[in-house]
CSV table of C-alpha atoms in Angstrom, one decimal:
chain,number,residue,atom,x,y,z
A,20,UNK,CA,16.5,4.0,-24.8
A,21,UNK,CA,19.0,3.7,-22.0
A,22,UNK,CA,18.8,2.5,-18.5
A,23,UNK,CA,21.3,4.8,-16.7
A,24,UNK,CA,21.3,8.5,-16.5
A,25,UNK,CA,23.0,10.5,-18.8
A,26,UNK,CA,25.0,11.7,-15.7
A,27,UNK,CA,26.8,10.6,-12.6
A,28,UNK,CA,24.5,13.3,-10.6
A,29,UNK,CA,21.2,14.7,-11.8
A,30,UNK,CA,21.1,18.8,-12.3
A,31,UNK,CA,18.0,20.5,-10.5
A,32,UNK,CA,15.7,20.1,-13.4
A,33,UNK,CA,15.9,16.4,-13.6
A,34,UNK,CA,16.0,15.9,-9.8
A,35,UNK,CA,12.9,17.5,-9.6
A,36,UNK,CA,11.3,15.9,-12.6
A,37,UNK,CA,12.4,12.3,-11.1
A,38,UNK,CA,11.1,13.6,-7.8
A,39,UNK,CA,7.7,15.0,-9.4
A,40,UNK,CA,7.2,11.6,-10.5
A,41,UNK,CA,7.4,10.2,-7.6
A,42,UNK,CA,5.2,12.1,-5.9
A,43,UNK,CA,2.6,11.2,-8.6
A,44,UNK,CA,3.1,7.4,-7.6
A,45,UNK,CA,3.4,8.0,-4.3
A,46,UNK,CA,-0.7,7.2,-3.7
A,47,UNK,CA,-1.3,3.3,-4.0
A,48,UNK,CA,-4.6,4.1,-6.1
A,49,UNK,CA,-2.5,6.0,-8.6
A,50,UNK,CA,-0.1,3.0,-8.7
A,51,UNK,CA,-3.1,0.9,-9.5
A,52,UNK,CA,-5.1,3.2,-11.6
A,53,UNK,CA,-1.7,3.9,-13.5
A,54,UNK,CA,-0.5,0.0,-14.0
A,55,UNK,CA,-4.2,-0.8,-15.3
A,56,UNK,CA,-3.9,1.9,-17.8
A,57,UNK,CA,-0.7,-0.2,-19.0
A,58,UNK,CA,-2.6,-2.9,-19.4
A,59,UNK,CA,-5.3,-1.3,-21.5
A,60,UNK,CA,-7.1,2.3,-22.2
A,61,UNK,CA,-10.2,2.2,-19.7
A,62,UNK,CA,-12.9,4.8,-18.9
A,63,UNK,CA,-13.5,6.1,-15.0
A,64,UNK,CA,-16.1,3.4,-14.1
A,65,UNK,CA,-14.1,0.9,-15.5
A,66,UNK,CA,-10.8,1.6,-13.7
A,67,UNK,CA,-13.1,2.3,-10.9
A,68,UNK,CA,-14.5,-0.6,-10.5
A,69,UNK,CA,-10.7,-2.7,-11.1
A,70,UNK,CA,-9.0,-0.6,-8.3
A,71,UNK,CA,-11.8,-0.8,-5.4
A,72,UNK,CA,-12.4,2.6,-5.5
A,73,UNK,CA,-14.9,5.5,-6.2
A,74,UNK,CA,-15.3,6.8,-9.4
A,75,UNK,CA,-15.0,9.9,-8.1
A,76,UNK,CA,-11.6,9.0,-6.3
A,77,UNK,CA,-10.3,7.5,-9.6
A,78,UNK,CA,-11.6,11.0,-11.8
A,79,UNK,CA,-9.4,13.0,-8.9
A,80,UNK,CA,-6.4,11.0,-9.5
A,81,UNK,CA,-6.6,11.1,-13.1
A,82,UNK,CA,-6.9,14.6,-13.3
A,83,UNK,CA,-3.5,14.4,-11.2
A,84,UNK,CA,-2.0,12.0,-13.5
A,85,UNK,CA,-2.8,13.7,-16.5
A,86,UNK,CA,-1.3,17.2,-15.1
A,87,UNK,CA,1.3,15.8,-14.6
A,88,UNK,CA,1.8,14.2,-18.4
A,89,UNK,CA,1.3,10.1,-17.2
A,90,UNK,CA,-2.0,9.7,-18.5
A,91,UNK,CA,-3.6,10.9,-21.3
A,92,UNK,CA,-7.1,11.1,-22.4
A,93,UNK,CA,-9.4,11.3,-25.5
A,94,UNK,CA,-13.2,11.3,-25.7
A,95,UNK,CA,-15.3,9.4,-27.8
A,96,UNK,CA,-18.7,11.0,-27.7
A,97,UNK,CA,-19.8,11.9,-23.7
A,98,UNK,CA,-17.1,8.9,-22.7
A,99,UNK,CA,-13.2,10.1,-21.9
A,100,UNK,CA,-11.3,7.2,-22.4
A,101,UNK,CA,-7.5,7.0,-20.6
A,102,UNK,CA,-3.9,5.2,-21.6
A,103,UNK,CA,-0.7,5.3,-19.7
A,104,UNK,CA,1.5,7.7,-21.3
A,105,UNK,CA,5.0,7.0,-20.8
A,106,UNK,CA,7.1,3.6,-21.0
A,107,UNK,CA,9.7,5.1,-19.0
A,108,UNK,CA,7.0,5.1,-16.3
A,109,UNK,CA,6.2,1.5,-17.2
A,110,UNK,CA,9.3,0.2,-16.3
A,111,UNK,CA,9.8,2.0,-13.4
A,112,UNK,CA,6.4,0.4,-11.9
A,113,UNK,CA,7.3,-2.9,-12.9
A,114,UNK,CA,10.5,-2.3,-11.5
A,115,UNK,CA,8.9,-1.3,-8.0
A,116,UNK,CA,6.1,-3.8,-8.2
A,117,UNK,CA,8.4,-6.7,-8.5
A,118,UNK,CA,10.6,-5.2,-5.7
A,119,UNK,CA,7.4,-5.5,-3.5
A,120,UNK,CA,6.8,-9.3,-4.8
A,121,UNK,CA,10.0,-9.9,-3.3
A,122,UNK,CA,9.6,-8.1,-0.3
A,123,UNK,CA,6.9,-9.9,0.5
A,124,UNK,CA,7.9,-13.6,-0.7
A,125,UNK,CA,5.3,-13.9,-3.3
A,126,UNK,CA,8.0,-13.8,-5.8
A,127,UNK,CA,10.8,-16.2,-5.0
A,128,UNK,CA,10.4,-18.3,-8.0
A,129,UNK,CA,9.1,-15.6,-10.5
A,130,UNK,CA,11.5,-13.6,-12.9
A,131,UNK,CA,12.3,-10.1,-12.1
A,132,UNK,CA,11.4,-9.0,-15.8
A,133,UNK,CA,8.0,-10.5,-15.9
A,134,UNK,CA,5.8,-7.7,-15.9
C-alpha cells in the first residue's frame, strides 16, 4: 500500500479511473449506501432503510456501484447480499467525510484518522 501516486502526473488511464470514481461518489446516497457497506455486508432493504431512501433508489445505485467494481454482491438463496469492495475506496471516503466534519465544525476535537 502506498499513499502517493506512483507518478508526479497521472497518464490518461488512471486520470480517468480516478475520475470514474468520482463520479460513482459523486451522489450522496451512494456515499451513504457505500460507507454502510464498510461497515458491514447488508441486503437492499436493509441499506434501504439506514440511508432514508427507497429500496428501489438503493437497487439503482447498487447496480451502479457494482458496474463499476465498488460493490460486490453474492446471493444466498432469493436474498443478494452486498460488501464494499475496495479499501482504496475506504480511505478515500473517510478521507472526505472527515474533511466535511471539519467543514462543518462538528469535528474540532475529533481525530482526522478516526473513521
Amino acid at each position: 500500500m502506498h499513499d502517493e501516486p506512483a507518478r508526479p502526473v497521472p497518464d490518461d488511464e488512471h486520470a480517468q479511473i480516478a475520475a470514474s470514481t468520482f463520479r460513482m461518489l459523486s451522489d450522496p446516497t451512494r456515499v451513504k449506501i457505500l460507507w454502510s457497506l464498510f461497515q458491514e455486508e447488508s441486503s437492499v432493504n436493509a441499506l434501504a432503510e439506514a440511508v432514508g431512501a427507497t429500496p428501489a433508489a438503493v437497487s439503482q445505485h447498487l447496480a451502479k456501484l457494482r458496474l463499476s467494481g465498488l460493490v460486490e454482491s453474492r446471493k444466498e438463496g432469493t436474498f443478494a447480499f452486498y460488501r464494499a469492495a475496495d479499501e482504496h475506496v475506504r480511505r478515500l471516503l473517510a478521507e472526505t467525510l472527515s474533511h466535511a466534519e471539519h467543514v462543518t465544525g462538528v469535528a474540532k476535537d475529533q481525530d482526522p484518522h478516526s473513521y
